[in-house]
Short mmCIF file of C-alpha atoms in Angstrom, two decimals:
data_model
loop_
_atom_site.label_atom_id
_atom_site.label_comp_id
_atom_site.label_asym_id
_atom_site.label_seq_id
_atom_site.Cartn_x
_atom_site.Cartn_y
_atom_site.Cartn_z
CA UNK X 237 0.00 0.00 0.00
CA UNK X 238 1.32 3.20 -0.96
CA UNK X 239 1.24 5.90 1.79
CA UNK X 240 -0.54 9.32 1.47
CA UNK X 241 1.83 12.54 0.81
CA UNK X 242 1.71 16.12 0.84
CA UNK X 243 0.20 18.23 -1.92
CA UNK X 244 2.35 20.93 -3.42
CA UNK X 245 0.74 23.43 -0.48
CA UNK X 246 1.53 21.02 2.25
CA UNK X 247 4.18 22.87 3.53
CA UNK X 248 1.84 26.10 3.96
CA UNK X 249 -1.48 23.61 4.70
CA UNK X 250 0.23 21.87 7.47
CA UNK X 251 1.24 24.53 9.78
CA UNK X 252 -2.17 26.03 9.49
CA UNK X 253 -3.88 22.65 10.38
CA UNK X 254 -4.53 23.20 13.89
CA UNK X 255 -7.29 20.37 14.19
CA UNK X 256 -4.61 17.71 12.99
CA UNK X 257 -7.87 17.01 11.20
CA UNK X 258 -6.64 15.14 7.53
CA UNK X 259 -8.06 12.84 4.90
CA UNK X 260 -6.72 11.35 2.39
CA UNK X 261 -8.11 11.98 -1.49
CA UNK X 262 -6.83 10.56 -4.69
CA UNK X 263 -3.42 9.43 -2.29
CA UNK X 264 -2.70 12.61 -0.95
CA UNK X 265 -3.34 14.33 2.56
CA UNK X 266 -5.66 17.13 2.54
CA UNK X 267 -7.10 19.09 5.66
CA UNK X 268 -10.86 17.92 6.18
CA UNK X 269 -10.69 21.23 8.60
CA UNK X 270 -8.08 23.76 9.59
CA UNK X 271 -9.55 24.46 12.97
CA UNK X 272 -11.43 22.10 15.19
CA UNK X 273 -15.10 23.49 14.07
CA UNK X 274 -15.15 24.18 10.51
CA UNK X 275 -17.78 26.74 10.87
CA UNK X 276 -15.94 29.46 10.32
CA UNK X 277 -14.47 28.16 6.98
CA UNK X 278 -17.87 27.42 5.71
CA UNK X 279 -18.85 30.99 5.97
CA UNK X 280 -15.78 32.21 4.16
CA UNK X 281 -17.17 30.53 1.68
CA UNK X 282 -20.37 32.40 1.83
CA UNK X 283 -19.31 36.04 3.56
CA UNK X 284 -15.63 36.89 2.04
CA UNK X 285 -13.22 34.02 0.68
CA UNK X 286 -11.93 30.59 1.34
CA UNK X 287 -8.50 29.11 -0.03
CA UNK X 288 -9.27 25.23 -0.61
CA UNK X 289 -6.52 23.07 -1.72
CA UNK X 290 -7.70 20.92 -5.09
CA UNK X 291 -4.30 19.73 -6.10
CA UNK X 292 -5.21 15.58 -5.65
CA UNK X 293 -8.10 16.41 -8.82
CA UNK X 294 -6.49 14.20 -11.80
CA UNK X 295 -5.44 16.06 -14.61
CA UNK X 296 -4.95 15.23 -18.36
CA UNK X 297 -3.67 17.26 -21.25
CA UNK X 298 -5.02 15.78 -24.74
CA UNK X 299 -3.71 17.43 -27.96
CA UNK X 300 -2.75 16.54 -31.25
CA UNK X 301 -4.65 16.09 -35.05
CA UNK X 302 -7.37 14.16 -33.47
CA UNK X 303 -8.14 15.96 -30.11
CA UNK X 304 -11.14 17.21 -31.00
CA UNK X 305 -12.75 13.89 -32.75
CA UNK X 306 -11.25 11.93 -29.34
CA UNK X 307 -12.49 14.51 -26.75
CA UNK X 308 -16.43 14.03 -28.43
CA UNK X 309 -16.01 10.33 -28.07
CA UNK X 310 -15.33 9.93 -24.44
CA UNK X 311 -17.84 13.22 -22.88
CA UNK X 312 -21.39 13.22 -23.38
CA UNK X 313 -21.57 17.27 -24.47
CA UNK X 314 -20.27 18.60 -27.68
CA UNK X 315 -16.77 19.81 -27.30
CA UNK X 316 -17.17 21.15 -30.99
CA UNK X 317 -19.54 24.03 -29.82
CA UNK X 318 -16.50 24.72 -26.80
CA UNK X 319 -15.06 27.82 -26.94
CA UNK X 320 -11.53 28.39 -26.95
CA UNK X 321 -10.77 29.43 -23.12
CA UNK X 322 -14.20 28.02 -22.29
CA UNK X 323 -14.88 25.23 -19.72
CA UNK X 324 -17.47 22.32 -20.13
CA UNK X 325 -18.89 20.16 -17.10
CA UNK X 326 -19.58 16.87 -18.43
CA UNK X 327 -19.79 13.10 -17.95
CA UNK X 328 -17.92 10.10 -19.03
CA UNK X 329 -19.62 7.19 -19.80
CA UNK X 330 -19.23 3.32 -20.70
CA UNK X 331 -20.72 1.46 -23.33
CA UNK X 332 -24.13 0.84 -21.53
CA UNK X 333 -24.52 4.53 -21.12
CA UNK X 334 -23.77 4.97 -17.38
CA UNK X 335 -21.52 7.40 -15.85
CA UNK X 336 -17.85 6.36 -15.02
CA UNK X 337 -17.39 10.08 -13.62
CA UNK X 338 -18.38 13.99 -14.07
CA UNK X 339 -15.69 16.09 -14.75
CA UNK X 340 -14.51 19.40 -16.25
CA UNK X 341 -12.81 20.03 -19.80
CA UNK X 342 -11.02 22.86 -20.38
CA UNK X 343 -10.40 24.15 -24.05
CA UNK X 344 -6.89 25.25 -24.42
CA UNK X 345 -6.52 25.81 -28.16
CA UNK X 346 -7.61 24.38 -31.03
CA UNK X 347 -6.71 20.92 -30.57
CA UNK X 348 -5.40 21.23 -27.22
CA UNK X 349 -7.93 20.13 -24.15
CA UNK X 350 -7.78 19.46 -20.26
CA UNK X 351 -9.64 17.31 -17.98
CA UNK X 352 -9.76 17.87 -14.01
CA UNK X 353 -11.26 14.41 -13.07
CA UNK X 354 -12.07 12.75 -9.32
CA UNK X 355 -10.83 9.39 -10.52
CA UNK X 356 -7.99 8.12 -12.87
CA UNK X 357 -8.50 7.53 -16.22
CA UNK X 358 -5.64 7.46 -18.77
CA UNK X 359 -6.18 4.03 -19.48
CA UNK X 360 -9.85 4.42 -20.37
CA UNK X 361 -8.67 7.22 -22.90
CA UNK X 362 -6.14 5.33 -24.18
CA UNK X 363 -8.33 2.61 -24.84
CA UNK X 364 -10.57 4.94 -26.45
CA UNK X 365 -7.71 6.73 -28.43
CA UNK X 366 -6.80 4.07 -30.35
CA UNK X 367 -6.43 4.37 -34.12
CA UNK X 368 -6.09 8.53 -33.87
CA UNK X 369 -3.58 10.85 -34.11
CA UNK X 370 -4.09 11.79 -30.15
CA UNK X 371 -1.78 12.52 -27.10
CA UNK X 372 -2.49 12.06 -23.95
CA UNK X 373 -0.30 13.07 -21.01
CA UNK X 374 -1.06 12.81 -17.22
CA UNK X 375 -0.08 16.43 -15.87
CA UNK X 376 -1.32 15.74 -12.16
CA UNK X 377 1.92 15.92 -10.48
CA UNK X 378 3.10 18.59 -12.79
CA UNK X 379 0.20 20.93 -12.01
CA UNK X 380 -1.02 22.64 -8.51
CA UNK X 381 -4.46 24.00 -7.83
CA UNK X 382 -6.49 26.05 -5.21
CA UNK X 383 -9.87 26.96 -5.47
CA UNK X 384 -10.52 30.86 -4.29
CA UNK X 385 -14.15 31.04 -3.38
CA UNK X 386 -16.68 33.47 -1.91
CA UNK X 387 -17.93 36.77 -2.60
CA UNK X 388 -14.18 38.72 -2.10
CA UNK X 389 -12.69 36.62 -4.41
CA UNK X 390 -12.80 38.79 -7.68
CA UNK X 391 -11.47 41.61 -5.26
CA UNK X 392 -8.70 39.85 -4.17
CA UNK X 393 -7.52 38.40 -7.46
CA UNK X 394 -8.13 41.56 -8.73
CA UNK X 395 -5.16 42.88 -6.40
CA UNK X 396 -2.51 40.38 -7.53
CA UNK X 397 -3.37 39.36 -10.65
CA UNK X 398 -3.26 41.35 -14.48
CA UNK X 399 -6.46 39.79 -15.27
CA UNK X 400 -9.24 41.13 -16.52
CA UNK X 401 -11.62 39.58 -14.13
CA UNK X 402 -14.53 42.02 -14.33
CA UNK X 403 -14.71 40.38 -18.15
CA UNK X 404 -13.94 37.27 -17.36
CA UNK X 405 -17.71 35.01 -17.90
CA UNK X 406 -18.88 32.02 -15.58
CA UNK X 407 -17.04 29.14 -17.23
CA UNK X 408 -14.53 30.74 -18.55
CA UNK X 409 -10.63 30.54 -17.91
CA UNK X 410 -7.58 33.13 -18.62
CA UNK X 411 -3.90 33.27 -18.27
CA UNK X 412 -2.39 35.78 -16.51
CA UNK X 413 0.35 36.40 -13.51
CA UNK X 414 -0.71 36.07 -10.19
CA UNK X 415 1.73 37.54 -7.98
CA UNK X 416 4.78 36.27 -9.93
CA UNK X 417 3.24 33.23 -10.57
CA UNK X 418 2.25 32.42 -13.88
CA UNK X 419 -1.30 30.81 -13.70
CA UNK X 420 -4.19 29.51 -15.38
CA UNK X 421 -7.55 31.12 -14.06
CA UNK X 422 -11.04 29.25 -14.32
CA UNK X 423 -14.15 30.85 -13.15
CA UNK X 424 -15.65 27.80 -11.76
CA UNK X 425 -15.26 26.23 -8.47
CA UNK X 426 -17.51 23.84 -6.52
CA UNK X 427 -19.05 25.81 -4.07
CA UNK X 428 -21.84 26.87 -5.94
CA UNK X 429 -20.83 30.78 -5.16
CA UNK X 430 -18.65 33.66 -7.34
CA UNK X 431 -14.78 31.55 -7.08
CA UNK X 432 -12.36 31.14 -9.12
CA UNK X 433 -10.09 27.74 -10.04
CA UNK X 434 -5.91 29.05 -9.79
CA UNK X 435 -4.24 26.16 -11.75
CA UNK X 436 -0.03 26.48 -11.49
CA UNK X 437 2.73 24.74 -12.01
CA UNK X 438 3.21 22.82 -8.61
CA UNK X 439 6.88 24.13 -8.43
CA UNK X 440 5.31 27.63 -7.60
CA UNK X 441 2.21 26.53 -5.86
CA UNK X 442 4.07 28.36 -2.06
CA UNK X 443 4.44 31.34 -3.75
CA UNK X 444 0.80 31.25 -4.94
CA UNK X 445 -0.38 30.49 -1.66
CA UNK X 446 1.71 33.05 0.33
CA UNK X 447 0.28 36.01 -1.84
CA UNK X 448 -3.11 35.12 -1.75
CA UNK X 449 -3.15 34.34 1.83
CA UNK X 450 -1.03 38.04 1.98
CA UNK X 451 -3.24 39.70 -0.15
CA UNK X 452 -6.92 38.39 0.97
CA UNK X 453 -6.38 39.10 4.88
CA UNK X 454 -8.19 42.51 4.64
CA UNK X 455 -10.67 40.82 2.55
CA UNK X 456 -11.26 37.90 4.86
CA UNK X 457 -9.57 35.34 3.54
CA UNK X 458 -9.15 31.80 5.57
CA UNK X 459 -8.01 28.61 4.39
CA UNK X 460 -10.78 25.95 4.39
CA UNK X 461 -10.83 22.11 4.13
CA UNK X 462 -12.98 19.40 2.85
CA UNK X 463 -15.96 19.70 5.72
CA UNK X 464 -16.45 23.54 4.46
CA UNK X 465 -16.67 22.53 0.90
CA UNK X 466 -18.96 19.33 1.54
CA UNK X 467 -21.62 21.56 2.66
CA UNK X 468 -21.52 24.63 0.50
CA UNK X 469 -21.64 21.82 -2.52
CA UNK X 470 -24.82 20.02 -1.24
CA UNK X 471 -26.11 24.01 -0.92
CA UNK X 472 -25.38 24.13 -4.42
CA UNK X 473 -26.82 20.62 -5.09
CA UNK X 474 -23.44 19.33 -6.70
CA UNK X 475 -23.19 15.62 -6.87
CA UNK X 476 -20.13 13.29 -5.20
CA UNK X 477 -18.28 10.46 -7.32
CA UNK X 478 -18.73 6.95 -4.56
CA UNK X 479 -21.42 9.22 -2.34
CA UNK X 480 -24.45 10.69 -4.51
CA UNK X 481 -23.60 8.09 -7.20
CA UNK X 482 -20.77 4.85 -7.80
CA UNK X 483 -18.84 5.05 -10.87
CA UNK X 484 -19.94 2.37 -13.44
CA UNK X 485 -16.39 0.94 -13.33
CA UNK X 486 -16.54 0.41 -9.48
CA UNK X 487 -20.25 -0.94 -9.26
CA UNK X 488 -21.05 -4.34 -8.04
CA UNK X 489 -23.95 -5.00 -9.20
CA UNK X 490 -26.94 -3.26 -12.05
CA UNK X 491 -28.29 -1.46 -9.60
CA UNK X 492 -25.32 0.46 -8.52
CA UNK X 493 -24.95 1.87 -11.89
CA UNK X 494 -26.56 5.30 -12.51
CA UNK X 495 -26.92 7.00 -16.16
CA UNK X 496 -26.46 10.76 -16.17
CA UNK X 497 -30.16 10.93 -16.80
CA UNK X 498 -30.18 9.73 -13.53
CA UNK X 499 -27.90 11.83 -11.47
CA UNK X 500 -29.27 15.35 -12.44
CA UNK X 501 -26.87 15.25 -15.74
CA UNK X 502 -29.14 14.17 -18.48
CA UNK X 503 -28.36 18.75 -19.92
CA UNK X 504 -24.66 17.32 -20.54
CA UNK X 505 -26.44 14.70 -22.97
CA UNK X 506 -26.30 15.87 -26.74
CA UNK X 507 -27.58 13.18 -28.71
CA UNK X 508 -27.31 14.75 -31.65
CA UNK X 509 -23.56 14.98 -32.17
CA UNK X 510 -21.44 11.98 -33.59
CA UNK X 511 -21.37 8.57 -31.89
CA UNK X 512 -19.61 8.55 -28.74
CA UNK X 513 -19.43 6.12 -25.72
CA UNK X 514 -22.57 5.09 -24.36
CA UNK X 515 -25.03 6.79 -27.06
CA UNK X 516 -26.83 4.27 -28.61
CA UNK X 517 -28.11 2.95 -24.39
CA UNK X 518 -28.52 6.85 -23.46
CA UNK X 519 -30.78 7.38 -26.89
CA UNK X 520 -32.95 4.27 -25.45
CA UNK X 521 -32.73 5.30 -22.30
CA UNK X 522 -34.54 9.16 -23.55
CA UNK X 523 -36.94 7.38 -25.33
CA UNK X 524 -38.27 5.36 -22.62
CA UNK X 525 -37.15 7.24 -19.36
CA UNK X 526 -35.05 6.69 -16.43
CA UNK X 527 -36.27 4.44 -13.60
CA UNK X 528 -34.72 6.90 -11.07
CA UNK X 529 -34.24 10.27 -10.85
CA UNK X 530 -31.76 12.98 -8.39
CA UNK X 531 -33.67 15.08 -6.62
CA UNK X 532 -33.56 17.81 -3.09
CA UNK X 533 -35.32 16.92 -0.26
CA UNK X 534 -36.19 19.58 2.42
CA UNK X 535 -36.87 18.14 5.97
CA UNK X 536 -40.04 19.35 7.87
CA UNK X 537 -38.43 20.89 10.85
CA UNK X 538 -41.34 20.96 13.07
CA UNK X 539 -41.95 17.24 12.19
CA UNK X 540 -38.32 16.82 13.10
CA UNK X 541 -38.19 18.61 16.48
CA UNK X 542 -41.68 17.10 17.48
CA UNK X 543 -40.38 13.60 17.10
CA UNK X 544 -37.02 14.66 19.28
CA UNK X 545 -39.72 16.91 21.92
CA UNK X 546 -41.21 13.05 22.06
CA UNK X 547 -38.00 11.73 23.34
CA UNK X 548 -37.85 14.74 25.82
CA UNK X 549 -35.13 16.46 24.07
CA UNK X 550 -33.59 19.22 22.04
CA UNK X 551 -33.42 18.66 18.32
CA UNK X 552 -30.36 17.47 17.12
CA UNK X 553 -28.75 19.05 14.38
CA UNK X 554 -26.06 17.54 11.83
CA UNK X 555 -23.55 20.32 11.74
CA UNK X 556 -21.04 18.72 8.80
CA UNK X 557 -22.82 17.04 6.09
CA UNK X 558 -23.53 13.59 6.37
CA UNK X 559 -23.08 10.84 3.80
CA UNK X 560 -24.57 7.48 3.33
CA UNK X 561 -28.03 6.03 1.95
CA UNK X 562 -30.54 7.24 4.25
CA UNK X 563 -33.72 5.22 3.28
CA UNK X 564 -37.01 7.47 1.56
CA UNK X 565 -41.06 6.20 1.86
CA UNK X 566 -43.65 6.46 0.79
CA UNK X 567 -46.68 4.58 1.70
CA UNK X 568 -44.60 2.21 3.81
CA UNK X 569 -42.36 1.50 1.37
CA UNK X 570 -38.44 2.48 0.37
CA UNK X 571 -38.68 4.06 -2.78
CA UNK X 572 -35.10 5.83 -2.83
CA UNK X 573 -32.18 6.90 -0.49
CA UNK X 574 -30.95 10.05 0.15
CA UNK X 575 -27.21 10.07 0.02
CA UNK X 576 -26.23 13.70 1.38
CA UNK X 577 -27.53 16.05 3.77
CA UNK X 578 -27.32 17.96 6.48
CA UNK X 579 -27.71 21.63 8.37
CA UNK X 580 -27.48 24.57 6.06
CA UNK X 581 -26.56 27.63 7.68
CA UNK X 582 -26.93 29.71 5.39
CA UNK X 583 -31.00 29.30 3.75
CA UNK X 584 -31.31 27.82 7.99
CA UNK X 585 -32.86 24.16 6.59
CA UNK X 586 -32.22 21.04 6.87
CA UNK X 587 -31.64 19.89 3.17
CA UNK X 588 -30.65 16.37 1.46
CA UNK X 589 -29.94 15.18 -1.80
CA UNK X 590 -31.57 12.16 -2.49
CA UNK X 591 -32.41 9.55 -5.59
CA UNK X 592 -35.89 7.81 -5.76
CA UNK X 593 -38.43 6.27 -8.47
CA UNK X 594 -39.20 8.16 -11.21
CA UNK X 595 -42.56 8.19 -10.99
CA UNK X 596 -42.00 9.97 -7.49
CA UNK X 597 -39.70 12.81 -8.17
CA UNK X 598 -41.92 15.77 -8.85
CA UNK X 599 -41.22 18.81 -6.89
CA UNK X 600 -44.31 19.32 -3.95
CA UNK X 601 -44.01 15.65 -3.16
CA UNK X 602 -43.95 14.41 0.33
CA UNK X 603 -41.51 11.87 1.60
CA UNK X 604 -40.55 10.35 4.91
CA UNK X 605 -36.80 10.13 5.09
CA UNK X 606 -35.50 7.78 8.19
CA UNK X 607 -34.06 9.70 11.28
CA UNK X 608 -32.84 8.16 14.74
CA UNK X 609 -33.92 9.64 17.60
CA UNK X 610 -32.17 8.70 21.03
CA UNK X 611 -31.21 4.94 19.35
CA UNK X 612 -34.75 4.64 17.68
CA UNK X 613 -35.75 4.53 14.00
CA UNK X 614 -38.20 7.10 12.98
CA UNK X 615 -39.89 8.78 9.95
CA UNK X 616 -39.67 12.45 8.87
CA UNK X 617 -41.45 13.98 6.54
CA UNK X 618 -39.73 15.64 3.79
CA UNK X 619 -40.55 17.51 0.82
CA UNK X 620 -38.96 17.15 -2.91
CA UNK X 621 -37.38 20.33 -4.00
CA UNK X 622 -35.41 20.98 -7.39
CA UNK X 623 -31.84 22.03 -6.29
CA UNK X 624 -29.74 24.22 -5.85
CA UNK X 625 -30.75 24.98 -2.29
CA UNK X 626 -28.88 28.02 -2.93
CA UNK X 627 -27.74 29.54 -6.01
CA UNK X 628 -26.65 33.46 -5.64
CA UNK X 629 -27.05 36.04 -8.66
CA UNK X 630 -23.18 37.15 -8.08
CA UNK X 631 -21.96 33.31 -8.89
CA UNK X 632 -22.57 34.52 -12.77
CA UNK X 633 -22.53 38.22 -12.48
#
C-alpha cells in the first residue's frame, strides 16, 4: 500500500492545520478542517473568501490532429460548440450509457484540451484513443491547484493578478500572472458561489499560496478544508463520485450503476452529435425514461423537532454534512435513499440530496426520510425540491 503525501501546499497547509484534522483523497493528505469546528471556513465561503486546496483532482492534457474527434467520443456534451478558453462540465460514460465520472474540460486551443477528473482515467482514454492521431499526457503531479471562493474573491484576485476579471464570464478561464506566478484562471469552483479555479505549475504553488493568503487578509480570507466545501456543494446541489452516485467501473452489481439521466446530468447529454461512448443505451434510455431520478429533499423541521420533543429532548442538528443512503417512503415502502444532507446555515434548513423512483420525483411531493432519535428509527417527513438549495445572482454576475 502506498502511503498518502503532501500536496504541493503542504508545507503552507500543514502549519495552518490546527485540528490535525486530515483525509486522504486521490493518495494525498488534505485538511478535512483547519480548525477544530469548521464553521468558520464554511462561511468564508459564503461572507468573504476561502483558499481550498484541489491539487489531488487528476489532470490530463489531450492534444494533437485528433483531439477534438477523441475529446467528443469519451464526454457526453459537444466539445465542438467549446469555446476556446471556455470550460465544459460533463460526464464520461461506458458502453451501456452509465456514468464512469463527471468532470470538467477545459479548451486550451484548437486541438489542445484538459480534464480535471475525481478518478484516474488514462487508461480508459487510451483505450478509447486508439487508431487517432491523439496525445495524452497525465499532468497531475506537474500541475497545482487552489480553489478561491466566496464573494471577495474577484477583489482579491483583482489585487494580484493582471487579469481582466470584471470580463472574465462564468465558465470561462484566462492566463495571466498572479503575484509572480504564472497561472491559469477558471471561473468555476464547486461551491456553488462567485470563485475562481488558480491552476499552477506545482513548483510555484508556495508562492501562490503566500500572496493570496497576503493579499486576501483585509478581505477575509481563511483557508478551508474538505468539511467547508462538503456543505456549500450540497447548498449548491453538486453531486459526489462513490457518495451521490458509484462510478460504473466500481459498481457491483446493475443497480449500482446510474446514467447521467439519472444523477441530475441528463443537460450534458447531446444526442445529436457523432457517436460517442454510451449513445446508442442513453438514446434508449430518452426514449423510454429513467427508472430513477436525483432530486432535493427539504426536511419538515417541526416534524423533526416534534419527534425529538417526544424523546424529551432538544433537536439534534447535523452540523457537517452527512453521507450514506438514508432510506425514503412512501406509503410504507423504500422508494429511494438520500445520500447527502445535512444543516445549512446559510438558507437555515435542513436539506438532502436524495435519488428515488421516477414516478416519485416531482417537486411538492412528500416523503418520509429515516431519522434516529435517542437509538430509535423514525420517519420524517420531507418535501422534494429541485436544487440548488442556494444559487446566488453574483456566482454569474
Amino acid at each position: 500500500m502506498t502511503m498518502p503525501i503532501g500536496t504541493p501546499f503542504h508545507s503552507r497547509t500543514s502549519a495552518l492545520c490546527l485540528s490535525h484534522n486530515w483525509r486522504v483523497w486521490s493518495g494525498y493528505v488534505v485538511a478535512s478542517s483547519y480548525a477544530v469546528l469548521h464553521d468558520h471556513e464554511y462561511h468564508a465561503i459564503r461572507n468573504s473568501a476561502a483558499l481550498i486546496d484541489i491539487s489531488p483532482l487528476y489532470k490530463y492534457d489531450i492534444s494533437g490532429k485528433d483531439a477534438l474527434k477523441f475529446v467528443n467520443r469519451v464526454i457526453t456534451r459537444n466539445a465542438a460548440k467549446c469555446a476556446l478558453n471556455q470550460a465544459l462540465y460533463t460526464c464520461l460514460c461506458d458502453e451501456e450509457g452509465k456514468a464512469i465520472q463527471d468532470g470538467t474540460l477545459f479548451r486550451l486551443g484548437e486541438s489542445r484540451f484538459r480534464f480535471h477528473l475525481a478518478d484516474p482515467s488514462l487508461r480508459w482514454f487510451q483505450i478509447n484513443a486508439t487508431g487517432m492521431d491523439v496525445n495524452i499526457q497525465d499532468v497531475s503531479e506537474r500541475v497545482a491547484a487552489a480553489a478561491l471562493q466566496g464573494p471577495t474573491s474577484r477583489d482579491i484576485l483583482k489585487k494580484i493578478s493582471d487579469a481582466d476579471l470584471d470580463q472574465l464570464k462564468f465558465f470561462r478561464l484566462t492566463f495571466a500572472d498572479v503575484g509572480s506566478v504564472q497561472a491559469m484562471i477558471s471561473r468555476t469552483g464547486y461551491t456553488g458561489d462567485l470563485g475562481y479555479e488558480i491552476w499552477v505549475p506545482a513548483t510555484q504553488a508556495e508562492g501562490l499560496w503566500d500572496r493570496l493568503m497576503e493579499v486576501g487578509k483585509p478581505y477575509g480570507i481563511t483557508p478551508a478544508g474538505m468539511l467547508a466545501l462538503d456543505m456549500a456543494r450540497l447548498e449548491a446541489g453538486f453531486i459526489l463520485l462513490e457518495v451521490d452516485y458509484t462510478s460504473a467501473e466500481k459498481a457491483l452489481i446493475p443497480a449500482q450503476k446510474y446514467s447521467p439521466f439519472e444523477i441530475g446530468l441528463g443537460w450534458t447529454v447531446s444526442l445529436d452529435k457523432e457517436n460517442f461512448v454510451g449513445r446508442r443505451a442513453l438514446l434508449e434510455e430518452k426514449q423510454r425514461g429513467s427508472p430513477r431520478q436525483l432530486i432535493g429533499l427539504e426536511i419538515d423541521w417541526d416534524d423533526y423537532e416534534r419527534l425529538h420533543q417526544e424523546a424529551g429532548l432538544a433537536p439534534q442538528l447535523p452540523t457537517a454534512a452527512w453521507r450514506g443512503g438514508i432510506p425514503l417512503y412512501r406509503d410504507n415502502q423504500q422508494v429511494g435513499q438520500a445520500t447527502t444532507g445535512g444543516w445549512s446555515p446559510t438558507i437555515k434548513k435542513y436539506i438532502a440530496l436524495a435519488t428515488v423512483q421516477g414516478n416519485l420525483s416531482q417537486p411538492g411531493t412528500e416523503l418520509l426520510m429515516e431519522v434516529t432519535v435517542e437509538h430509535v428509527r423514525k420517519k420524517v417527513r420531507a418535501r422534494i425540491v429541485k436544487p440548488p438549495f442556494f444559487d446566488p445572482p453574483r456566482k454569474r454576475a
